[in-house]
Amino acid sequence: MGLNRRTFIGSAVAATTLSAPMVRAAGHGKPRVVVVGGGAGGATAARYIAKDSEGAIDVTLIEPTRTYYTCFFSNLYIGGFKTIDDIGHSYGTLASEYGINVVHDWAIGVDRDAKTVTLAGGATVGYDKLILSPGIDFVDGAVPGWDLNAQNAMPHAYKAGSQSELLKAQLMAMPEGGTYCMVAPPNPFRCPPGPYERVSMVAHYLKANNPTAKILIADPKEKFSKQGLFEEGWANHYDGMIERVGPDFGGANVEVDPGAMTVSIDGEVTNVDVCNVIPAMQAGRIAEIAGVTDGNWAPVNAADMSTKADPDIYVLGDASQQGDMPKSGFSANSQAKVCANAVRGALTGSRVFPAKFSNTCWSLIETNDGVKVGATYEATEEKIAKVDGFISATGETAEVRKKTYEESEGWYTGITSDMFG
Amino acid sequence: MSAGNLFLPALGATGLVLSCAILLATANRDRQELATAEAAIVTSETRIEDFKSRVERLEGELEAARAEVADLRAAAEAGDEAPAEGEEVAALPETVTPVTPSTPGQGNVENGKKLFAECSGCHKIGAGAENGIGPHLNLLFGRKAASVTDFRYSDSLIRAASNGLEWHADTLSDYIEDPRTFASGTRMSYDGMKDAADRRDLLAFLRTYSDNPADIPEADPTAVGTDHTVDPEILTLVGDAEYGEYLSSECTTCHQASGGDDGIPSIVLWPEEDFVTAMHAYRDKVRPNQVMQLIAGRLSNEEIAALAAYFKDLEE
């Protein structure tokens, strides 16, 4: 992918020298904010800046997909609790009601001196402040035998949409008594409880449709988020179906063969029917292209999410390296609002308030069996630091778990309204 | 998935030699599978042994806890029956676990590393660290006291553990400050680190070998918890609605600004007094709901007033 992308940039740059159309909203002279990535971080930041500046700032949102499928709740789609349409959202309201210039294209280059963003379609967009919220890409070679060319045979389904649909279709086509294997990612990765909610949802589907099927997890991590809650739930609802191989037994030493549909764990080769490979992650590629990453992620200042590398470029959500917040949609949305307040203040002189961050991750284990973990965070000199938190307890009553699930549904409506208007 | 099936039609045409080869290959594969299965059995047996020893240890802990409870009950009953004047009534079961574990600030990891020299004669930390004179200190934060496998603890620490002692920044700081005051029978022969800033730095260093909240959100905090006390005159505060608008963005992640109600209640157009009362009830943990207790828990009186002032007129 890296090579193809680089070739692509070359040709795109050549094209722009011939005809360099500028995508600019009306009203030259107004400060310009460009947001790359229309997920929980980017859509929220764009909406808040446009809404609160009341037309004083030109906001451009660059997002390749016209329908955005949220990663959060995509496991519930796989489990059959949501339809794919339930988790799909358009950018229509952001354009029509908030006046945001929504451009469906890929950002492929950033010129920090000229303060422009280059798009795959050949256009360049100028900015005063640039907000990057590109989510994640996968680290090349993280799982030997797997690369993006293999994502049809062995889907990651860790960017929602067609990948989620593919994984679900493979699950439905699984032979009776077959094996679903998940190759879980190492830390840090998007949505810490995500792989384990995924396993719960796959188990829910299989229990009803293919009860003799097995689930095998190869996991490079000693521990994972909500482990006690998930393991309790798996024993209660899916006894004997799920086996997790941790690093003590070779869970970190995994190779796959997408042609033969085999997984090798510590040299032991197993035939599998569905293989959900979730490789190690890094910041979405545009952050690296912009030169604001250090290693796999983009270090940012906790007070306003500006990058350590460039005070006019901000990085939100999964791509940022900010400290204690988990990489989640809720975190990205929370960071976006702090960033929006700071960016607006810098461009228009509006009041800037102290940063406050929070996160809650809900997970569904089985019908009406919801659990959650949450925390509050503050900005310190060094990082975003965790202040306080909670986690659902093991052994909670069915009523409590049902309420927790209902709360997560309410949150979903809330956050998607907060993102897309 | 279907490679084996595609192979079958070709089989007839390739003749006996290939069939034999395949039979041989199959036999070989069976042998390999047998070896693999045998290895798996050995692995499983080791795991069963592991679990057995864990169960034994946990049963021991349970037994100790039960004895403790029985003792305390007896003591409490004795106290109830004859509370002699001036005599101290037997203490109720004391839980050592703090309600809200919090840490004393960030601390300087580099300085903490230097200070760790005072500990490293007995305690190992980092990759491959094993128990020495003292238990290893990996994954210390959030760990139940006296819980490292294969380490022989003093009765004093085992008792504290059965009373619910967990290692968080505050309990660790107290312990390191003066080990024998904290647990009189501890085997840790260390006089204590009296300087609070040194302890904070040392804990910051130890913290780097425990779970990171970025990876495991429920891991211990790394920042100072905010302290809140309720001011009786909170209802008279005049809220700053513009600040409230900024703060409201934390609410609208879940509560719809439109007033829509879908699993999570509407919070717009509430009378200010009701809003303030409800938020304080969450902050004081009178109203149940973990998310709301958490969010309200770090809002100041002025911030709650600001939110109330903003939401009372919000119409989208």
XYZ file of C-alpha atoms in Angstrom:
737
model
C 0.000 0.000 0.000
C 2.826 2.372 0.879
C 4.360 2.018 -2.567
C 1.115 2.457 -4.430
C 0.276 5.461 -2.360
C 3.612 7.085 -3.030
C 3.263 6.572 -6.793
C -0.175 8.022 -6.578
C 1.069 11.148 -4.812
C 3.664 11.649 -7.504
C 1.111 11.591 -10.285
C -1.292 13.766 -8.336
C 1.357 16.394 -7.741
C 2.185 16.376 -11.453
C -1.474 16.938 -12.223
C -1.765 19.893 -9.877
C 1.086 21.748 -11.537
C -0.936 21.778 -14.751
C -4.172 23.002 -13.303
C -4.279 23.889 -9.657
C -7.905 24.590 -8.837
C -8.407 25.996 -5.363
C -11.300 24.676 -3.325
C -12.324 27.662 -1.245
C -15.592 28.644 0.300
C -16.988 32.068 -0.461
C -15.854 34.970 1.684
C -12.118 35.330 1.180
C -10.341 36.981 4.026
C -12.136 34.968 6.673
C -9.935 32.619 8.675
C -9.914 29.141 7.185
C -10.013 25.821 9.028
C -9.498 22.587 7.119
C -10.486 19.335 8.781
C -9.256 16.047 7.331
C -11.348 13.032 8.307
C -15.083 13.046 9.004
C -15.340 10.656 11.937
C -15.924 11.202 15.632
C -13.042 13.687 15.866
C -13.202 15.520 12.534
C -16.962 15.805 12.033
C -17.388 17.028 15.609
C -14.593 19.599 15.313
C -15.943 20.895 11.994
C -19.476 21.155 13.336
C -18.514 22.929 16.568
C -16.249 25.443 14.847
C -18.884 26.226 12.225
C -21.741 26.330 14.732
C -20.024 28.435 17.372
C -18.257 30.873 15.041
C -21.574 31.642 13.317
C -20.027 32.167 9.918
C -16.875 33.968 11.071
C -14.697 30.992 10.088
C -14.678 29.086 6.794
C -14.701 25.385 7.542
C -13.789 22.721 4.967
C -14.224 19.059 5.810
C -12.345 16.549 3.658
C -13.703 13.010 3.870
C -13.553 10.398 1.100
C -16.751 8.501 1.916
C -20.207 9.904 1.308
C -21.793 7.594 3.847
C -19.799 7.242 7.014
C -20.176 3.985 8.925
C -19.313 4.337 12.596
C -16.848 1.830 13.997
C -18.675 2.050 17.288
C -21.739 -0.213 17.099
C -20.325 -2.005 14.020
C -19.860 -5.062 16.240
C -23.570 -4.842 17.023
C -24.212 -4.994 13.292
C -22.129 -8.197 13.134
C -24.128 -9.601 16.058
C -27.405 -8.740 14.313
C -28.508 -6.057 16.789
C -28.180 -3.228 14.239
C -28.524 -3.021 10.482
C -25.774 -1.572 8.341
C -28.065 1.407 7.673
C -28.391 2.028 11.398
C -24.674 2.813 11.576
C -24.420 4.818 8.317
C -24.528 8.622 8.327
C -24.380 11.318 5.648
C -22.752 14.737 5.741
C -25.796 16.517 4.315
C -26.721 18.387 7.481
C -23.175 19.576 8.078
C -23.216 21.156 4.626
C -26.775 22.478 4.539
C -27.332 23.625 8.112
C -23.847 24.500 9.252
C -22.411 25.811 5.998
C -19.460 23.446 6.096
C -17.706 22.956 2.767
C -17.807 19.152 2.595
C -15.342 17.761 0.036
C -15.470 14.050 -0.724
C -11.874 13.351 -1.622
C -8.653 11.952 -0.185
C -6.128 14.335 1.341
C -2.790 13.135 0.006
C -0.339 15.916 0.793
C 0.260 18.771 3.239
C 2.563 21.719 2.503
C 3.226 23.228 5.910
C 5.093 26.262 4.537
C 2.437 27.217 2.010
C -0.275 25.998 4.447
C -2.132 23.973 1.867
C -3.599 20.494 1.658
C -3.416 18.577 -1.631
C -6.320 16.360 -2.622
C -6.224 13.199 -4.747
C -8.505 14.933 -7.233
C -5.807 17.509 -7.853
C -7.140 20.468 -5.903
C -5.298 22.308 -3.148
C -7.014 23.823 -0.125
C -5.454 26.614 1.920
C -5.734 26.730 5.713
C -4.901 28.881 8.693
C -5.488 25.971 11.049
C -5.430 22.330 9.955
C -7.131 19.615 11.984
C -6.200 16.033 11.141
C -8.483 13.305 12.392
C -7.593 10.427 10.074
C -8.121 7.489 12.422
C -5.856 4.503 11.974
C -3.972 2.592 9.296
C -2.288 -0.767 9.762
C 1.410 -1.303 10.352
C 2.934 -3.062 7.335
C 4.104 -6.581 8.088
C 2.561 -6.633 11.578
C 1.037 -10.077 11.017
C 3.325 -12.158 8.749
C 1.384 -13.411 5.742
C -1.208 -10.618 5.888
C -1.300 -7.342 3.981
C -4.069 -5.137 2.643
C -4.313 -7.346 -0.460
C -5.471 -10.137 1.843
C -8.235 -8.116 3.495
C -10.914 -9.832 1.446
C -9.778 -13.335 2.396
C -9.048 -12.298 5.977
C -10.965 -9.120 6.810
C -9.980 -6.761 9.619
C -13.412 -5.104 9.848
C -11.692 -2.475 11.958
C -12.765 0.325 9.665
C -16.515 -0.032 9.440
C -18.527 -0.382 6.227
C -17.787 -2.896 3.477
C -15.287 -4.702 5.707
C -17.970 -5.187 8.366
C -20.381 -6.503 5.735
C -17.732 -8.870 4.398
C -16.943 -10.288 7.821
C -20.604 -10.803 8.543
C -21.155 -12.525 5.202
C -18.236 -14.865 5.890
C -19.624 -15.624 9.315
C -22.995 -16.497 7.809
C -21.341 -18.755 5.230
C -19.265 -20.594 7.801
C -19.644 -24.403 7.644
C -21.363 -26.140 10.515
C -18.942 -26.604 13.404
C -16.369 -24.381 11.698
C -13.779 -22.137 13.312
C -13.752 -18.342 13.496
C -10.303 -17.089 14.381
C -9.419 -13.590 15.544
C -5.856 -12.364 15.458
C -6.077 -9.623 18.107
C -3.864 -6.520 17.935
C -1.069 -5.422 20.283
C -1.356 -2.171 22.314
C -2.091 0.571 21.609
C -5.023 0.161 19.260
C -8.418 1.645 18.413
C -11.161 0.737 20.894
C -9.519 -1.392 23.634
C -12.626 -3.492 24.372
C -13.514 -3.700 20.633
C -11.986 -7.077 19.733
C -13.622 -8.708 22.743
C -17.026 -7.187 22.072
C -16.528 -8.479 18.510
C -15.926 -11.991 19.869
C -19.060 -11.683 22.018
C -21.143 -10.649 19.015
C -19.726 -13.418 16.834
C -20.502 -15.892 19.632
C -24.034 -14.511 19.877
C -24.559 -15.090 16.164
C -23.004 -18.571 16.189
C -24.891 -19.706 19.280
C -28.160 -19.157 17.412
C -27.068 -20.271 13.942
C -24.090 -22.580 14.215
C -23.880 -23.733 17.827
C -21.077 -26.282 17.348
C -18.762 -23.650 15.829
C -15.657 -22.552 17.707
C -13.995 -19.206 18.306
C -10.228 -19.016 18.604
C -8.467 -15.804 19.683
C -4.729 -15.410 19.211
C -3.792 -12.518 21.466
C -0.357 -10.934 21.958
C -1.497 -9.176 25.161
C -1.358 -10.482 28.720
C -4.432 -8.500 29.714
C -7.193 -6.611 27.955
C -9.857 -4.092 28.870
C -12.929 -5.355 30.751
C -11.312 -8.794 30.823
C -13.093 -9.910 33.986
C -16.455 -8.797 32.605
C -15.967 -10.433 29.219
C -14.692 -13.702 30.652
C -17.588 -13.820 33.085
C -20.016 -13.147 30.233
C -18.430 -15.731 27.938
C -18.662 -18.382 30.656
C -22.299 -17.451 31.335
C -23.515 -17.238 27.754
C -21.095 -19.060 25.486
C -19.557 -21.757 27.665
C -16.961 -23.821 25.825
C -17.204 -21.926 22.540
C -14.361 -19.428 22.992
C -10.675 -20.220 23.410
C -8.119 -17.455 23.882
C -4.433 -18.131 23.383
C -2.442 -15.473 25.200
C 1.255 -14.645 24.870
C 2.230 -17.390 27.354
C 1.102 -19.941 24.788
C 2.297 -18.220 21.644
C -0.487 -15.691 21.046
C 2.126 -13.133 20.029
C 3.799 -15.462 17.542
C 1.206 -15.660 14.795
C 1.419 -16.089 11.033
C -1.433 -16.433 8.580
C -1.798 -17.909 5.110
C -4.785 -16.280 3.414
C -4.548 -18.681 0.431
C -4.698 -21.837 2.508
C -6.906 -20.273 5.227
C -4.562 -21.361 7.962
C -3.291 -19.674 11.086
C -0.034 -20.643 12.699
C 0.182 -19.962 16.435
C 3.661 -20.589 17.806
C 4.297 -22.904 14.841
C 1.114 -24.902 15.297
C -0.952 -24.658 12.123
C -4.742 -24.601 12.363
C -7.281 -24.610 9.536
C -9.870 -21.904 10.032
C -13.033 -20.927 8.188
C -13.167 -17.237 8.982
C -10.041 -15.333 9.931
C -10.475 -11.841 11.345
C -6.997 -10.331 11.320
C -6.692 -7.085 13.295
C -3.077 -6.003 12.787
C -1.019 -3.519 14.812
C -2.053 0.074 14.117
C -0.568 3.468 13.451
C -1.899 6.962 12.789
C -3.797 7.421 9.521
C -1.213 7.957 6.774
C -1.892 11.678 6.234
C -0.477 12.456 9.699
C 2.810 10.913 8.666
C 2.688 12.696 5.306
C 2.172 15.994 7.139
C 5.305 15.235 9.149
C 3.635 15.502 12.545
C 4.192 11.910 13.693
C 6.941 10.534 15.884
C 6.989 6.779 15.484
C 3.493 5.442 14.876
C 1.474 8.314 16.334
C 1.304 12.119 16.394
C 2.340 13.643 19.745
C 0.050 16.514 20.774
C -0.211 19.143 23.497
C -2.906 18.189 25.956
C -4.341 21.698 26.378
C -5.575 22.107 22.786
C -4.552 18.994 20.769
C -2.063 21.000 18.687
C 0.833 18.873 17.506
C 4.275 19.115 19.061
C 5.621 19.491 15.527
C 3.469 22.368 14.218
C 1.296 24.775 16.259
C -1.098 25.237 13.310
C -1.762 21.523 12.869
C -3.941 19.647 15.335
C -4.423 15.891 15.540
C -7.516 14.348 17.112
C -8.607 10.899 18.145
C -6.942 7.589 17.360
C -4.041 9.142 15.426
C -2.916 11.321 18.318
C -0.504 10.403 21.062
C -1.978 12.340 23.947
C -1.465 10.324 27.116
C -4.024 8.341 29.058
C -7.167 8.459 26.928
C -8.024 5.251 25.086
C -8.382 5.457 21.317
C -12.167 5.610 21.033
C -14.889 7.525 19.219
C -15.989 9.042 22.516
C -12.424 10.227 23.216
C -12.089 11.723 19.727
C -15.412 13.534 20.118
C -14.328 14.859 23.521
C -10.945 16.020 22.203
C -12.627 17.650 19.192
C -14.636 19.988 21.403
C -11.591 21.096 23.358
C -9.746 21.640 20.087
C -12.667 23.505 18.478
C -12.846 25.899 21.416
C -9.090 26.582 21.213
C -9.009 26.970 17.414
C -11.954 29.343 17.409
C -10.334 31.352 20.199
C -7.063 31.570 18.262
C -8.761 32.709 15.049
C -11.512 35.006 16.334
C -10.504 35.940 19.875
C -13.494 34.143 21.428
C -13.227 32.889 25.014
C -11.076 29.824 25.549
C -12.010 27.597 28.464
C -9.846 25.007 30.233
C -9.643 21.570 28.626
C -11.849 18.862 30.090
C -11.967 15.398 28.615
C -14.037 12.311 29.262
C -14.623 8.888 27.813
C -17.024 6.018 28.264
C -16.870 2.728 26.351
C -19.969 0.557 26.387
C -19.745 -3.044 25.221
C -22.476 -5.571 24.547
C -21.761 -9.164 25.615
C -25.136 -10.765 24.888
C -28.710 -9.536 24.426
C -29.349 -6.857 27.091
C -26.036 -7.654 28.784
C -24.221 -4.333 28.484
C -21.121 -3.231 30.408
C -19.195 0.026 30.510
C -15.925 1.603 31.561
C -15.412 5.341 31.823
C -13.027 7.992 33.027
C -12.422 11.720 33.221
C -9.165 13.333 32.155
C -7.413 16.668 32.461
C -4.664 18.421 30.546
C -1.285 18.523 32.267
C 2.019 19.847 30.945
C 3.095 16.382 29.842
C -0.075 14.706 28.671
C -3.793 14.119 29.061
C -3.878 12.460 32.471
C -6.590 10.229 33.899
C -8.348 11.778 36.910
C -10.985 9.282 37.945
C -12.925 6.385 36.534
C -15.337 3.509 36.972
C -16.047 0.096 35.506
C -19.129 -2.136 35.620
C -18.861 -4.777 38.316
C -18.934 -8.509 37.727
C -22.094 -10.148 39.000
C -24.387 -7.181 38.297
C -28.115 -7.893 38.005
C -29.803 -8.387 34.646
C -31.726 -5.131 35.208
C -28.531 -3.146 35.627
C -27.001 -4.702 32.517
C -30.137 -3.991 30.490
C -30.097 -0.359 31.600
C -26.459 -0.131 30.614
C -27.261 -1.401 27.138
C -30.161 1.044 26.793
C -27.849 3.808 27.907
C -25.409 2.858 25.154
C -28.175 3.145 22.583
C -29.014 6.598 23.903
C -25.361 7.536 23.719
C -25.185 6.363 20.112
C -28.016 8.679 19.116
C -26.434 11.462 21.153
C -22.925 11.244 19.759
C -24.005 10.807 16.151
C -26.230 13.899 16.489
C -23.249 15.684 18.021
C -21.073 14.676 15.051
C -23.398 15.059 12.092
C -25.963 17.582 13.383
C -11.283 -23.106 2.127
C -12.144 -25.150 -0.957
C -8.611 -26.074 -2.074
C -9.066 -29.694 -0.911
C -12.297 -30.134 -2.871
C -10.785 -28.828 -6.086
C -8.036 -31.355 -5.699
C -10.315 -34.400 -5.782
C -11.327 -34.470 -9.502
C -7.668 -34.429 -10.467
C -6.947 -37.464 -8.356
C -8.354 -40.094 -10.705
C -6.136 -39.026 -13.576
C -2.867 -39.008 -11.705
C -2.755 -42.764 -11.012
C -1.623 -45.042 -8.307
C 1.752 -43.452 -7.555
C 0.232 -40.198 -6.577
C -2.452 -41.960 -4.544
C 0.243 -43.718 -2.577
C 2.089 -40.506 -2.097
C -1.066 -38.933 -0.812
C -1.700 -41.847 1.536
C 1.816 -41.491 2.849
C 1.380 -37.784 3.236
C -1.889 -38.375 5.043
C -0.191 -40.832 7.402
C 2.561 -38.320 8.015
C 0.056 -35.621 8.679
C -1.817 -37.900 11.097
C 1.420 -38.567 12.932
C 2.071 -34.857 13.131
C -1.425 -34.233 14.375
C -0.951 -36.914 17.015
C 2.275 -35.253 18.156
C 0.556 -31.870 18.220
C -2.360 -33.292 20.179
C 0.012 -34.894 22.666
C 1.825 -31.613 23.111
C -1.522 -29.898 23.625
C -2.396 -32.431 26.338
C 0.861 -31.702 28.139
C 0.187 -27.951 27.850
C -3.342 -28.410 29.163
C -2.082 -30.448 32.088
C 0.365 -27.700 33.022
C -2.451 -25.189 32.809
C -4.667 -27.345 35.001
C -1.858 -27.465 37.581
C -1.598 -23.661 37.389
C -5.301 -23.252 37.935
C -5.250 -25.730 40.810
C -2.564 -23.775 42.610
C -4.466 -20.558 41.994
C -7.638 -22.099 43.387
C -5.697 -23.292 46.443
C -4.281 -19.844 47.022
C -7.662 -18.173 46.607
C -9.251 -20.681 48.974
C -6.583 -19.835 51.519
C -7.357 -16.161 51.117
C -11.077 -16.820 51.431
C -10.484 -18.824 54.605
C -8.432 -15.997 56.116
C -11.109 -13.473 55.166
C -13.837 -15.656 56.710
C -11.882 -15.974 59.954
C -11.392 -12.218 59.996
C -15.106 -11.589 59.499
C -15.998 -14.073 62.258
C -13.549 -12.398 64.641
C -14.883 -8.965 63.887
C -18.490 -10.127 64.237
C -17.753 -11.665 67.595
C -15.949 -8.534 68.689
C -18.792 -6.329 67.461
C -21.394 -8.463 69.252
C -19.401 -8.426 72.454
C -19.239 -4.661 72.130
C -23.003 -4.421 71.536
C -23.839 -6.459 74.591
C -21.654 -4.703 77.057
C -20.501 -1.302 75.929
C -18.729 -0.385 79.149
C -18.519 3.313 79.883
C -15.317 4.824 78.578
C -14.234 1.537 77.063
C -13.539 1.490 73.368
C -16.228 -0.359 71.431
C -14.770 -2.966 69.105
C -14.025 -1.496 65.733
C -16.334 -2.220 62.825
C -14.793 -3.985 59.858
C -12.431 -1.483 58.388
C -11.990 -1.415 54.673
C -8.621 -0.129 53.656
C -9.574 0.304 50.012
C -10.078 3.961 49.205
C -13.428 4.761 47.612
C -11.780 6.801 44.891
C -8.192 5.796 44.297
C -6.276 8.882 43.341
C -2.626 9.639 42.766
C -0.533 12.478 44.111
C 0.220 14.180 40.820
C 2.410 13.214 37.944
C 5.854 13.019 39.526
C 9.215 12.940 37.826
C 9.921 9.513 36.357
C 13.653 10.180 35.922
C 14.107 11.183 39.546
C 11.953 8.231 40.599
C 14.274 5.925 38.710
C 17.227 7.256 40.735
C 15.281 6.891 43.990
C 14.474 3.293 43.098
C 18.103 2.507 43.924
C 16.939 2.425 47.565
C 14.548 -0.399 46.682
C 16.346 -2.361 43.998
C 18.363 -4.435 46.460
C 15.169 -6.346 47.252
C 12.643 -5.501 44.504
C 13.015 -6.157 40.775
C 10.987 -4.390 38.093
C 10.828 -4.501 34.303
C 10.921 -7.255 31.680
C 11.517 -10.666 33.222
C 11.612 -9.319 36.791
C 11.274 -12.076 39.363
C 10.711 -12.167 43.095
C 13.807 -11.610 45.213
C 13.929 -10.686 48.864
C 10.813 -8.689 48.053
C 8.117 -9.369 45.414
C 8.590 -8.054 41.877
C 6.851 -4.734 41.212
C 5.494 -5.160 37.685
C 1.771 -4.408 37.306
C 1.761 -3.093 40.872
C -0.911 -0.412 40.518
C -4.417 -1.764 40.999
C -3.022 -5.041 42.354
C -4.474 -6.646 45.452
C -1.937 -6.546 48.314
C 0.012 -9.736 49.023
C -1.053 -11.296 45.724
C 2.153 -12.093 43.827
C 2.280 -15.829 43.192
C 5.048 -17.713 45.003
C 5.990 -14.887 47.324
C 5.795 -15.512 51.070
C 4.170 -12.489 52.674
C 3.977 -11.524 56.336
C 0.722 -12.275 58.146
C 0.370 -8.554 58.565
C 0.126 -7.888 54.828
C -2.025 -10.964 54.233
C -4.425 -9.659 56.854
C -4.464 -6.215 55.272
C -5.151 -7.837 51.919
C -8.057 -9.795 53.338
C -9.435 -6.482 54.579
C -9.409 -5.281 50.993
C -6.072 -3.504 50.687
C -5.227 -2.723 47.090
C -2.154 -0.921 45.847
C -3.024 2.475 44.421
C -0.994 5.662 44.514
C -2.424 6.737 47.872
C -2.004 3.409 49.687
C 1.459 2.924 48.216
C 2.479 6.406 49.259
C 1.317 5.764 52.825
C 3.094 2.410 52.920
C 6.383 3.714 51.564
C 6.296 6.714 53.884
C 6.413 4.503 56.951
C 6.041 0.765 56.304
C 5.783 -0.337 59.926
C 3.123 2.177 60.857
C 1.121 1.039 57.872
C 1.534 -2.707 58.506
C 3.276 -3.372 61.794
C 4.390 -6.902 60.983
C 5.649 -6.273 57.471
C 8.887 -7.975 56.487
C 9.903 -4.957 54.415
C 12.866 -3.661 56.421
C 12.832 -0.128 55.157
C 12.669 2.972 57.331
C 10.476 4.872 54.958
C 10.700 7.712 52.481
C 9.630 10.835 54.326
C 9.661 13.380 51.508
C 6.271 13.524 49.766
C 7.754 14.786 46.499
C 10.265 11.918 46.469
C 7.483 9.421 47.022
C 5.517 10.971 44.193
C 8.520 10.672 41.866
C 9.205 7.088 42.922
C 5.564 6.167 42.331
C 5.647 7.867 38.923
C 8.562 5.590 38.031
C 6.816 2.454 39.353
C 3.652 3.528 37.535
C 5.371 3.132 34.171
C 5.524 -0.647 34.772
C 1.790 -0.961 35.380
C -1.168 -0.920 32.991
C -1.593 2.274 30.995
C -5.095 3.770 30.985
C -4.703 4.386 27.254
C -4.591 0.615 26.729
C -6.797 -0.493 29.584
C -9.168 2.375 30.412
C -10.003 0.960 33.833
C -6.327 1.110 34.896
C -5.397 3.355 37.822
C -5.474 7.156 37.340
C -2.257 9.050 36.793
C -3.533 12.520 37.758
C -4.737 14.203 40.912
C -8.407 13.709 41.653
C -10.387 16.904 42.136
C -11.708 17.489 45.632
C -15.252 18.765 45.937
C -17.167 19.997 48.920
C -20.719 21.246 48.653
C -21.273 24.891 49.341
C -24.626 25.540 51.028
C -25.155 28.652 48.949
C -24.783 26.915 45.627
C -28.326 27.644 44.556
C -27.690 31.387 44.676
C -24.808 31.240 42.197
C -25.426 33.012 38.905
C -24.309 30.829 36.035
C -22.062 32.008 33.191
C -24.129 30.764 30.243
C -21.288 31.164 27.723
C -19.033 28.958 29.832
C -22.040 26.681 30.190
C -22.280 26.417 26.419
C -18.671 25.232 26.225
C -19.136 22.803 29.106
C -22.373 21.512 27.573
C -20.389 19.912 24.778
C -19.398 17.225 27.262
C -23.088 16.526 27.908
C -24.166 16.431 24.278
C -21.992 13.422 23.551
C -24.878 11.491 25.107
C -27.767 13.898 25.739
C -29.238 15.303 22.549
C -29.165 19.081 22.305
C -32.518 18.856 20.498
C -34.085 17.486 23.676
C -34.607 14.087 22.069
C -34.891 11.227 24.528
C -33.677 7.811 23.423
C -32.374 5.703 26.304
C -30.766 8.790 27.852
C -32.991 11.527 29.337
C -33.402 15.039 27.969
C -31.620 17.786 29.900
C -32.792 20.892 28.055
C -35.279 23.488 29.345
C -34.988 22.364 32.976
C -35.571 25.005 35.673
C -32.121 26.004 36.908
C -32.752 24.926 40.492
C -33.797 21.411 39.480
C -30.774 21.085 37.247
C -28.392 22.206 39.970
C -30.011 19.953 42.570
C -29.809 16.921 40.294
C -26.188 17.536 39.386
C -25.188 17.916 43.016
C -27.016 14.698 43.835
C -24.883 12.926 41.221
C -21.758 14.633 42.455
C -22.454 13.484 46.006
C -23.252 9.996 44.676
C -26.790 10.207 46.015
C -28.308 9.618 42.580
C -27.066 6.385 41.017
C -25.443 6.222 37.563
C -21.737 5.764 37.190
C -21.340 7.987 34.153
C -23.231 10.874 35.703
C -21.433 10.525 39.048
C -18.163 10.679 37.192
C -19.042 13.679 35.036
C -20.679 15.638 37.861
C -17.889 14.587 40.216
C -15.417 17.001 38.792
C -17.688 19.956 38.062
C -17.321 22.915 40.398
C -20.370 24.710 41.823
C -19.801 27.504 39.312
C -19.631 25.037 36.445
C -22.878 23.360 37.448
C -24.512 26.785 37.658
C -23.113 27.670 34.240
C -24.566 24.502 32.718
C -27.939 25.130 34.331
C -27.948 28.683 32.959
C -27.139 27.443 29.462
C -29.524 24.498 29.261
C -32.535 26.340 30.722
C -33.082 28.310 27.504
C -31.627 25.936 24.924
C -33.878 25.412 21.944
C -32.582 24.039 18.695
